Short mmCIF file of C-alpha atoms in Angstrom, two decimals:
data_model
loop_
_atom_site.label_atom_id
_atom_site.label_comp_id
_atom_site.label_asym_id
_atom_site.label_seq_id
_atom_site.Cartn_x
_atom_site.Cartn_y
_atom_site.Cartn_z
CA UNK A 1 76.37 88.61 85.21
CA UNK A 2 73.70 89.18 87.52
CA UNK A 3 74.52 90.34 91.14
CA UNK A 4 77.77 89.94 92.71
CA UNK A 5 78.85 89.22 96.25
CA UNK A 6 79.94 92.17 98.25
CA UNK A 7 83.83 92.28 97.78
CA UNK A 8 84.14 94.46 100.93
CA UNK A 9 83.00 91.31 103.11
CA UNK A 10 81.53 88.00 102.73
CA UNK A 11 77.77 88.64 102.63
CA UNK A 12 75.98 87.26 99.64
CA UNK A 13 73.89 89.63 97.15
CA UNK A 14 70.27 89.89 98.35
CA UNK A 15 67.12 88.19 96.90
CA UNK A 16 66.14 90.66 94.13
CA UNK A 17 62.59 90.38 95.90
CA UNK A 18 64.01 91.71 99.03
CA UNK A 19 65.23 94.91 97.51
CA UNK A 20 63.53 98.25 98.06
CA UNK A 21 61.24 99.43 95.15
CA UNK A 22 62.85 102.60 93.13
CA UNK A 23 61.20 105.77 93.74
CA UNK A 24 60.55 108.10 90.83
CA UNK A 25 61.47 111.01 92.75
CA UNK A 26 65.11 112.37 93.15
CA UNK A 27 66.81 114.35 95.99
CA UNK A 28 69.84 116.29 96.45
CA UNK A 29 71.56 117.13 99.74
CA UNK A 30 74.60 119.06 98.04
CA UNK A 31 74.26 122.63 99.76
CA UNK A 32 77.72 124.12 99.44
CA UNK A 33 79.97 125.27 102.38
CA UNK A 34 77.25 127.43 103.80
CA UNK A 35 75.92 124.24 105.23
CA UNK A 36 79.22 123.68 107.17
CA UNK A 37 79.70 127.35 108.12
CA UNK A 38 76.15 128.17 109.05
CA UNK A 39 76.06 131.04 106.92
CA UNK A 40 75.19 131.87 103.34
CA UNK A 41 78.49 132.73 102.34
CA UNK A 42 80.11 130.77 99.34
CA UNK A 43 83.43 130.53 97.63
CA UNK A 44 84.15 133.50 95.43
CA UNK A 45 83.93 131.38 92.33
CA UNK A 46 80.26 130.28 93.23
CA UNK A 47 77.29 131.54 91.11
CA UNK A 48 73.87 130.99 92.57
CA UNK A 49 71.41 128.72 90.79
CA UNK A 50 68.58 130.39 88.91
CA UNK A 51 64.79 129.84 89.73
CA UNK A 52 64.67 127.04 87.22
CA UNK A 53 67.45 125.25 89.09
CA UNK A 54 69.87 125.99 86.59
CA UNK A 55 73.52 127.12 87.16
CA UNK A 56 74.53 130.57 86.55
CA UNK A 57 77.77 131.65 85.08
CA UNK A 58 80.64 130.10 86.88
CA UNK A 59 84.65 130.33 86.54
CA UNK A 60 86.15 127.26 85.10
CA UNK A 61 87.47 125.08 87.55
CA UNK A 62 88.28 121.13 88.17
CA UNK A 63 88.09 119.01 91.21
CA UNK A 64 89.63 115.74 92.03
CA UNK A 65 88.33 113.36 94.62
CA UNK A 66 91.03 110.59 95.60
CA UNK A 67 89.74 107.85 97.70
CA UNK A 68 91.79 105.13 99.40
CA UNK A 69 89.34 102.48 99.89
CA UNK A 70 90.43 100.92 103.44
CA UNK A 71 93.14 103.39 104.32
CA UNK A 72 93.54 104.44 107.86
CA UNK A 73 96.41 106.16 109.75
CA UNK A 74 98.42 103.19 109.93
CA UNK A 75 98.51 102.41 106.24
CA UNK A 76 99.90 106.03 105.82
CA UNK A 77 102.58 105.43 108.58
CA UNK A 78 103.56 102.18 107.38
CA UNK A 79 103.97 103.19 103.74
CA UNK A 80 106.07 106.11 104.75
CA UNK A 81 108.39 103.73 106.48
CA UNK A 82 108.47 101.44 103.71
CA UNK A 83 109.22 104.35 101.18
CA UNK A 84 112.12 105.57 103.48
CA UNK A 85 113.69 102.02 103.68
CA UNK A 86 113.40 101.76 99.83
CA UNK A 87 114.96 105.26 99.34
CA UNK A 88 117.87 104.72 101.47
CA UNK A 89 118.34 101.44 103.60
CA UNK A 90 121.48 102.50 105.05
CA UNK A 91 119.98 105.59 106.67
CA UNK A 92 116.77 103.77 107.64
CA UNK A 93 114.89 104.39 110.03
CA UNK A 94 116.49 107.71 110.69
CA UNK A 95 115.41 108.85 107.29
CA UNK A 96 111.57 108.22 107.88
CA UNK A 97 111.16 111.98 108.99
CA UNK A 98 108.44 113.39 106.65
CA UNK A 99 111.03 116.01 105.85
CA UNK A 100 113.25 113.47 104.17
CA UNK A 101 110.78 110.67 103.09
CA UNK A 102 107.73 112.47 102.58
CA UNK A 103 104.77 110.97 100.87
CA UNK A 104 102.76 112.67 98.47
CA UNK A 105 99.86 112.80 100.88
CA UNK A 106 102.02 115.14 102.84
CA UNK A 107 102.12 117.68 100.02
CA UNK A 108 98.54 118.51 100.38
CA UNK A 109 97.98 122.06 102.07
CA UNK A 110 95.41 121.02 104.58
CA UNK A 111 95.70 117.98 106.81
CA UNK A 112 92.56 116.71 108.94
CA UNK A 113 90.68 113.69 109.89
CA UNK A 114 87.16 112.41 108.85
CA UNK A 115 84.42 110.56 110.49
CA UNK A 116 82.76 107.34 108.80
CA UNK A 117 80.32 106.53 111.58
CA UNK A 118 77.05 104.71 110.27
CA UNK A 119 73.64 106.32 110.50
CA UNK A 120 72.46 103.94 113.12
CA UNK A 121 73.15 105.65 116.77
CA UNK A 122 73.62 102.17 118.14
CA UNK A 123 76.67 101.35 115.82
CA UNK A 124 79.92 103.27 115.60
CA UNK A 125 81.90 100.85 113.16
CA UNK A 126 81.63 100.97 109.64
CA UNK A 127 80.19 97.39 108.83
CA UNK A 128 80.13 95.60 105.15
CA UNK A 129 79.83 92.25 106.67
CA UNK A 130 76.30 92.42 107.99
CA UNK A 131 75.00 92.84 104.40
CA UNK A 132 71.75 94.29 103.50
CA UNK A 133 70.01 93.14 106.58
CA UNK A 134 71.59 95.82 108.98
CA UNK A 135 70.01 98.98 107.66
CA UNK A 136 72.01 101.27 110.08
CA UNK A 137 75.35 100.02 108.82
CA UNK A 138 77.59 101.78 106.40
CA UNK A 139 79.74 99.65 103.81
CA UNK A 140 81.92 100.87 100.84
CA UNK A 141 78.87 101.61 99.16
CA UNK A 142 76.89 103.70 101.61
CA UNK A 143 80.31 105.41 102.65
CA UNK A 144 81.05 106.51 99.04
CA UNK A 145 77.33 107.55 98.74
CA UNK A 146 78.07 109.90 102.05
CA UNK A 147 81.31 111.19 100.18
CA UNK A 148 79.88 111.57 96.76
CA UNK A 149 76.25 112.87 97.76
CA UNK A 150 76.46 114.17 101.13
CA UNK A 151 74.26 111.95 102.73
CA UNK A 152 74.21 108.86 104.91
CA UNK A 153 72.33 105.81 104.15
CA UNK A 154 71.84 102.21 104.58
CA UNK A 155 74.47 99.32 103.93
CA UNK A 156 74.81 98.53 100.43
CA UNK A 157 72.88 101.46 98.90
CA UNK A 158 74.36 103.05 95.96
CA UNK A 159 73.45 106.79 95.33
CA UNK A 160 70.18 106.63 97.25
CA UNK A 161 68.40 106.62 100.65
CA UNK A 162 65.71 104.68 102.08
CA UNK A 163 62.28 106.77 102.54
CA UNK A 164 59.02 105.08 103.15
CA UNK A 165 60.32 101.80 102.20
CA UNK A 166 61.44 103.13 98.95
CA UNK A 167 64.87 103.62 97.42
CA UNK A 168 65.23 107.29 96.52
CA UNK A 169 68.18 108.20 94.15
CA UNK A 170 69.97 111.36 95.30
CA UNK A 171 72.15 113.58 93.34
CA UNK A 172 75.79 113.09 93.30
CA UNK A 173 78.50 115.61 92.96
CA UNK A 174 79.47 113.87 89.54
CA UNK A 175 76.12 114.33 88.24
CA UNK A 176 75.84 118.09 89.67
CA UNK A 177 79.26 118.56 87.68
CA UNK A 178 78.06 116.82 84.64
CA UNK A 179 74.80 119.15 84.51
CA UNK A 180 76.81 122.22 84.89
CA UNK A 181 78.57 121.45 81.72
CA UNK A 182 81.94 119.81 83.18
CA UNK A 183 83.46 116.52 81.95
CA UNK A 184 83.41 113.85 84.35
CA UNK A 185 85.51 110.67 85.09
CA UNK A 186 85.94 107.45 87.13
CA UNK A 187 89.05 105.66 87.64
CA UNK A 188 89.62 102.75 89.89
CA UNK A 189 91.68 99.63 90.46
CA UNK A 190 88.81 97.72 91.24
CA UNK A 191 86.02 96.65 88.85
CA UNK A 192 84.46 100.02 87.45
CA UNK A 193 81.11 98.90 88.65
CA UNK A 194 82.23 98.19 92.20
CA UNK A 195 80.74 100.21 95.16
CA UNK A 196 82.78 103.22 95.31
CA UNK A 197 82.73 104.48 91.79
CA UNK A 198 79.22 103.16 91.38
CA UNK A 199 78.25 105.62 94.21
CA UNK A 200 79.27 108.52 92.37
CA UNK A 201 77.44 107.87 89.06
CA UNK A 202 74.57 105.42 89.53
CA UNK A 203 71.56 104.87 91.71
CA UNK A 204 70.62 101.05 92.84
CA UNK A 205 69.14 99.80 96.00
CA UNK A 206 72.06 97.20 96.28
CA UNK A 207 75.72 97.38 95.25
CA UNK A 208 75.49 93.85 93.88
CA UNK A 209 73.29 95.08 90.89
CA UNK A 210 76.44 95.83 88.73
CA UNK A 211 74.80 95.00 85.48
CA UNK A 212 72.36 97.63 86.15
CA UNK A 213 75.23 99.87 87.59
CA UNK A 214 77.12 99.43 84.04
CA UNK A 215 73.97 100.08 82.16
CA UNK A 216 73.49 103.56 83.94
CA UNK A 217 76.89 104.63 83.42
CA UNK A 218 76.62 104.31 79.51
CA UNK A 219 72.78 105.11 78.95
CA UNK A 220 72.04 107.71 81.56
CA UNK A 221 74.89 109.29 83.45
CA UNK A 222 77.39 109.11 80.29
CA UNK A 223 80.56 109.51 82.34
CA UNK A 224 83.07 110.77 79.83
CA UNK A 225 86.00 108.52 81.30
CA UNK A 226 85.61 105.18 82.64
CA UNK A 227 88.81 103.26 83.61
CA UNK A 228 88.82 100.08 85.70
CA UNK A 229 88.24 96.37 85.64
CA UNK A 230 85.13 94.19 84.80
CA UNK A 231 84.20 94.16 81.02
CA UNK A 232 81.98 91.24 81.57
CA UNK A 233 79.34 93.68 82.98
CA UNK A 234 79.05 95.43 79.50
CA UNK A 235 79.48 92.09 77.45
CA UNK A 236 76.13 90.80 75.90
CA UNK A 237 77.54 87.34 76.14
CA UNK A 238 78.20 87.72 79.99
CA UNK A 239 75.03 89.71 80.92
CA UNK A 240 71.86 88.12 82.15
CA UNK A 241 69.83 90.39 79.86
CA UNK A 242 72.08 90.10 76.87
CA UNK A 243 72.26 94.09 76.41
CA UNK A 244 75.21 95.20 74.44
CA UNK A 245 76.52 97.91 76.49
CA UNK A 246 79.64 97.81 74.15
CA UNK A 247 77.62 98.69 71.29
CA UNK A 248 75.76 101.36 73.13
CA UNK A 249 78.94 102.92 74.28
CA UNK A 250 80.19 103.04 70.74
CA UNK A 251 76.98 104.66 69.53
CA UNK A 252 77.53 107.41 71.97
CA UNK A 253 81.18 107.83 70.69
CA UNK A 254 83.11 105.89 73.38
CA UNK A 255 86.62 104.35 72.36
CA UNK A 256 86.82 101.07 74.09
CA UNK A 257 90.29 100.12 75.20
CA UNK A 258 91.27 96.90 76.90
CA UNK A 259 95.08 97.24 77.33
CA UNK A 260 97.76 99.66 78.76
CA UNK A 261 99.10 100.09 75.13
CA UNK A 262 95.53 100.86 73.90
CA UNK A 263 94.97 103.37 76.65
CA UNK A 264 98.22 105.24 76.16
CA UNK A 265 97.19 105.84 72.32
CA UNK A 266 93.71 107.34 73.36
CA UNK A 267 93.67 111.05 72.26
CA UNK A 268 89.98 112.25 73.27
CA UNK A 269 87.12 111.39 75.54
CA UNK A 270 84.66 109.60 75.79
CA UNK A 271 86.83 106.60 76.87
CA UNK A 272 85.62 103.15 78.18
CA UNK A 273 88.83 101.32 79.36
CA UNK A 274 88.06 97.95 80.95
CA UNK A 275 91.26 95.87 81.59
CA UNK A 276 90.04 92.46 83.00
CA UNK A 277 87.21 90.11 82.57
CA UNK A 278 85.01 89.80 85.62
CA UNK A 279 87.30 91.07 88.35
CA UNK A 280 89.63 93.76 89.67
CA UNK A 281 93.02 94.60 88.38
CA UNK A 282 95.83 92.87 89.83
CA UNK A 283 97.54 94.10 93.08
CA UNK A 284 100.31 96.34 92.27
CA UNK A 285 103.07 93.90 93.47
CA UNK A 286 101.70 91.42 91.11
CA UNK A 287 101.47 93.70 88.16
CA UNK A 288 105.20 94.38 88.77
CA UNK A 289 106.16 90.65 88.60
CA UNK A 290 103.77 89.72 85.68
CA UNK A 291 104.33 91.29 82.24
CA UNK A 292 100.59 91.69 81.69
CA UNK A 293 98.38 94.32 79.73
CA UNK A 294 96.70 96.07 82.75
CA UNK A 295 97.60 99.77 83.22
CA UNK A 296 98.69 100.89 86.66
CA UNK A 297 96.84 103.50 88.71
CA UNK A 298 99.28 106.04 87.81
CA UNK A 299 98.90 105.65 84.06
CA UNK A 300 95.17 105.48 84.12
CA UNK A 301 94.90 108.76 86.55
CA UNK A 302 97.33 110.63 84.32
CA UNK A 303 95.35 109.70 81.18
CA UNK A 304 92.12 110.64 82.97
CA UNK A 305 93.43 114.22 83.84
CA UNK A 306 94.89 114.47 80.20
CA UNK A 307 91.74 113.70 78.57
CA UNK A 308 89.30 115.58 80.99
CA UNK A 309 91.42 118.82 80.92
CA UNK A 310 90.58 119.31 77.20
CA UNK A 311 86.84 120.53 78.52
CA UNK A 312 87.19 124.23 78.94
CA UNK A 313 84.62 124.39 81.52
CA UNK A 314 86.54 122.25 83.82
CA UNK A 315 85.84 118.64 85.05
CA UNK A 316 85.19 116.46 88.08
CA UNK A 317 87.17 113.12 88.60
CA UNK A 318 87.09 110.35 91.27
CA UNK A 319 90.18 107.99 91.37
CA UNK A 320 90.06 105.08 93.70
CA UNK A 321 93.17 103.24 95.02
CA UNK A 322 90.36 100.31 95.69
CA UNK A 323 92.47 97.38 96.51
CA UNK A 324 94.11 98.70 99.87
CA UNK A 325 90.64 97.54 101.15
CA UNK A 326 91.14 94.16 99.74
CA UNK A 327 94.47 93.83 101.37
CA UNK A 328 92.98 94.75 104.59
CA UNK A 329 90.21 92.14 104.26
CA UNK A 330 92.67 89.42 103.42
CA UNK A 331 95.31 90.61 105.91
CA UNK A 332 97.64 90.61 102.98
CA UNK A 333 101.30 91.65 103.81
CA UNK A 334 101.37 93.43 100.37
CA UNK A 335 99.09 96.11 101.75
CA UNK A 336 101.81 98.85 102.33
CA UNK A 337 102.93 98.34 98.40
CA UNK A 338 99.35 98.87 97.52
CA UNK A 339 99.14 101.91 99.53
CA UNK A 340 102.22 103.23 97.89
CA UNK A 341 100.89 103.04 94.37
CA UNK A 342 97.86 105.13 95.50
CA UNK A 343 100.37 107.61 96.93
CA UNK A 344 102.12 107.82 93.70
CA UNK A 345 98.86 108.37 91.77
CA UNK A 346 98.15 111.23 94.33
CA UNK A 347 101.51 112.80 93.31
CA UNK A 348 100.31 112.83 89.55
CA UNK A 349 97.19 114.68 90.61
CA UNK A 350 98.98 117.38 92.65
CA UNK A 351 101.49 117.96 90.04
CA UNK A 352 98.85 118.34 87.55
CA UNK A 353 96.61 120.63 89.81
CA UNK A 354 99.82 123.03 90.59
CA UNK A 355 100.89 123.54 86.85
CA UNK A 356 100.57 127.00 86.03
CA UNK A 357 98.64 126.05 82.95
CA UNK A 358 95.89 124.03 84.75
CA UNK A 359 92.54 125.55 85.66
CA UNK A 360 92.18 126.12 89.54
CA UNK A 361 91.74 122.73 91.02
CA UNK A 362 90.59 121.37 94.14
CA UNK A 363 92.07 118.06 95.45
CA UNK A 364 90.50 116.26 98.26
CA UNK A 365 92.19 112.85 99.35
CA UNK A 366 90.65 110.56 101.98
CA UNK A 367 89.14 107.02 102.57
CA UNK A 368 85.73 105.64 103.22
CA UNK A 369 86.93 103.66 106.11
CA UNK A 370 89.73 101.69 107.36
CA UNK A 371 90.04 97.79 107.05
CA UNK A 372 91.95 95.16 108.72
CA UNK A 373 92.96 96.95 111.72
CA UNK A 374 96.36 97.06 110.89
CA UNK A 375 99.28 97.50 113.36
CA UNK A 376 102.95 98.16 113.09
CA UNK A 377 104.67 95.67 115.32
CA UNK A 378 102.92 92.80 117.00
CA UNK A 379 103.37 90.16 119.73
CA UNK A 380 105.29 92.52 122.04
CA UNK A 381 108.01 93.16 119.76
CA UNK A 382 108.77 96.91 119.07
CA UNK A 383 109.89 96.47 115.37
CA UNK A 384 108.80 96.01 111.82
CA UNK A 385 111.01 94.02 109.34
CA UNK A 386 110.79 96.47 106.41
CA UNK A 387 113.62 94.85 104.82
CA UNK A 388 111.53 91.66 104.34
CA UNK A 389 108.32 93.64 103.35
CA UNK A 390 110.53 95.28 100.69
CA UNK A 391 111.73 91.95 99.72
CA UNK A 392 108.24 90.40 98.88
CA UNK A 393 107.77 90.09 95.38
CA UNK A 394 104.13 88.93 95.10
CA UNK A 395 101.05 88.93 97.07
CA UNK A 396 99.96 85.94 99.19
CA UNK A 397 96.42 85.65 98.28
CA UNK A 398 96.71 86.19 94.52
CA UNK A 399 100.50 85.60 93.88
CA UNK A 400 101.82 82.89 96.10
CA UNK A 401 98.80 80.88 96.73
CA UNK A 402 97.79 80.32 93.30
CA UNK A 403 101.38 79.37 92.26
CA UNK A 404 101.42 76.86 95.31
CA UNK A 405 97.98 75.43 93.96
CA UNK A 406 99.29 75.21 90.09
CA UNK A 407 103.14 74.08 90.76
CA UNK A 408 103.68 72.26 94.17
CA UNK A 409 103.97 68.76 94.55
CA UNK A 410 106.62 68.45 97.16
CA UNK A 411 108.71 70.32 99.62
CA UNK A 412 111.24 71.18 96.89
CA UNK A 413 108.57 72.58 94.60
CA UNK A 414 107.19 74.93 97.63
CA UNK A 415 110.77 76.00 98.20
CA UNK A 416 111.26 76.92 94.82
CA UNK A 417 107.90 78.72 94.39
CA UNK A 418 108.79 80.94 97.51
CA UNK A 419 111.84 81.77 96.20
CA UNK A 420 110.99 82.64 92.39
CA UNK A 421 107.30 83.88 93.19
CA UNK A 422 107.51 85.34 96.60
CA UNK A 423 110.96 86.49 96.71
CA UNK A 424 112.16 84.78 99.84
CA UNK A 425 113.64 81.57 101.16
CA UNK A 426 110.99 79.35 102.79
CA UNK A 427 113.28 78.73 105.73
CA UNK A 428 112.90 82.48 106.52
CA UNK A 429 109.48 82.24 107.21
CA UNK A 430 109.87 80.24 110.53
CA UNK A 431 113.33 78.91 111.59
CA UNK A 432 111.82 76.89 114.24
CA UNK A 433 110.44 74.57 111.93
CA UNK A 434 112.08 72.51 108.74
CA UNK A 435 110.76 73.22 105.23
CA UNK A 436 109.23 69.73 105.35
CA UNK A 437 107.18 70.71 108.45
CA UNK A 438 105.95 73.87 106.60
CA UNK A 439 105.12 71.82 103.64
CA UNK A 440 102.94 69.55 105.68
CA UNK A 441 101.15 72.46 107.32
CA UNK A 442 99.72 73.56 104.03
CA UNK A 443 99.43 70.07 102.33
CA UNK A 444 95.59 69.80 103.26
CA UNK A 445 94.00 68.80 99.82
CA UNK A 446 92.66 70.67 97.03
CA UNK A 447 91.77 73.84 99.11
CA UNK A 448 95.18 74.06 100.82
CA UNK A 449 96.26 77.14 99.13
CA UNK A 450 93.40 78.95 100.41
CA UNK A 451 94.49 78.43 104.04
CA UNK A 452 96.28 81.19 105.80
CA UNK A 453 99.47 79.33 106.78
CA UNK A 454 101.84 81.24 104.55
CA UNK A 455 100.09 84.69 104.96
CA UNK A 456 99.97 84.44 108.93
CA UNK A 457 103.74 83.02 108.91
CA UNK A 458 104.70 86.06 106.89
CA UNK A 459 102.83 88.64 108.89
CA UNK A 460 104.37 87.14 111.83
CA UNK A 461 107.84 87.23 110.51
CA UNK A 462 107.47 90.89 109.21
CA UNK A 463 105.69 91.84 112.40
CA UNK A 464 102.68 93.31 110.78
CA UNK A 465 99.47 92.83 112.84
CA UNK A 466 95.84 92.63 111.69
CA UNK A 467 92.88 92.96 114.42
CA UNK A 468 90.21 92.04 111.75
CA UNK A 469 89.29 90.77 108.37
CA UNK A 470 86.52 93.78 108.15
CA UNK A 471 86.26 97.36 108.47
CA UNK A 472 87.16 99.21 111.78
CA UNK A 473 85.74 102.53 113.31
CA UNK A 474 88.83 104.61 113.18
CA UNK A 475 88.69 108.13 111.79
CA UNK A 476 90.44 108.24 108.56
CA UNK A 477 93.10 110.62 107.23
CA UNK A 478 91.64 113.66 105.32
CA UNK A 479 93.70 115.85 103.00
CA UNK A 480 92.99 118.71 100.57
CA UNK A 481 94.85 121.08 98.17
CA UNK A 482 93.61 124.02 96.17
CA UNK A 483 90.35 126.36 96.45
CA UNK A 484 88.40 125.46 99.50
CA UNK A 485 91.10 123.34 101.06
CA UNK A 486 91.04 125.36 104.13
CA UNK A 487 87.74 123.55 104.91
CA UNK A 488 89.57 120.34 105.71
CA UNK A 489 92.43 121.72 107.98
CA UNK A 490 90.24 119.84 110.82
CA UNK A 491 87.83 117.22 111.70
CA UNK A 492 85.14 116.59 109.31
CA UNK A 493 82.39 114.09 108.48
CA UNK A 494 82.06 112.27 105.27
CA UNK A 495 79.05 113.90 104.36
CA UNK A 496 80.97 117.41 104.40
CA UNK A 497 83.11 116.52 101.33
CA UNK A 498 80.48 116.99 98.68
CA UNK A 499 79.07 120.26 99.66
CA UNK A 500 82.99 121.95 99.71
CA UNK A 501 83.90 120.52 96.42
CA UNK A 502 80.49 121.56 94.74
CA UNK A 503 81.45 125.21 96.07
CA UNK A 504 84.50 125.07 94.80
CA UNK A 505 83.20 124.21 91.31
CA UNK A 506 80.68 126.93 91.57
CA UNK A 507 77.77 124.35 90.76
CA UNK A 508 75.45 125.14 94.09
#
């Protein structure tokens, strides 16, 4: 497969000759909560490391980091309103009070905010569009490295930092947990080799090196549960080097599954679940419309919790609702539905963590950055049409537009596609223009389905606003539950997360 373009932006993968050489050294920035409090005090469950660096006796415990890629405060608010409308349209919006239409996010005991600023003091916005040419900017890769390893790094870096013109790998919270004898897992709705999961379990100078990320997962990090998309990065027939990572995984005892049905029957880790060829899982709204074989985020999360909980020492699990970010980049009207799927999976995590039979479990839920600059209401109109948001039955970019490209030859076809695929009448989009006018506005040749006409009309109709196709610099929501949750009942930086979780697990 070689290198891949950055799906958090439009930049191309850098020339391999321009990448930093990889140092043979390795560093760790994970220090525990003493680094936050300015004291040496740690959690009661923490046991100090011995002189040889090994971790002493620790009480069994678990930790789950749940990352909504691209979530900001507005995504949370909008999803709450949509949930309230779906729960009781007749009472909406009076039932949007969190006490009545609460999200699973609200169930966390600690609520705070998290900064995501880049390492460059001259930049304040998390920027993925700049590519590897902007060392001070942080993208999904560097943001996830900050969360998972406790250190800020350059744009595109996975699990490492730049020092003396070299790429120096840094220890991640997942690796620290593994070395302490805990089971480990990564779950995502993106490719499993995408930036956020990769930053927890691999080390490469640039996020585009997905073949190498896949190799490290299997041959070096040996993550117990890997669930997401992108089987081509493990397939010898698709990889540039011809390496058979499926065979390598099987030699190490992995069960390989490719459908939701296969996943449901898995009884023990390790497992490698890859549910697409070279891309991400479908948006949640499209998975509901198509009778496909992909599992949802809830199913993957619950299976990971089931399998990892068999480890008596405990586990570390990272779950990513990765496609909220893609909705933001595409200004996709289905963004609130995508956010709600993540919220449902958060509910599964909290139910598991609070069960009396579960080991003490720390849950931290946050985002790497906001994406899209989402606003609720636009154009001076004080409203959002949640009825029509709920009426939508397909994403524009991956549901409606492909159907237009494949099926539309005339205005009647367009009207049918909008009704049968999108869930609404074409006339509802713009009552000031006829169906024929709308058809002519997108009939622009072989690339017309990629034009933003339908998307922009739909966003204008439902009154969702987007200020950007990239990331924005707002602080993101931060939630926590379980041991050490009190450290997150305030404003924190993304580099604080690993310290607190490591302390809760007793691995520092």
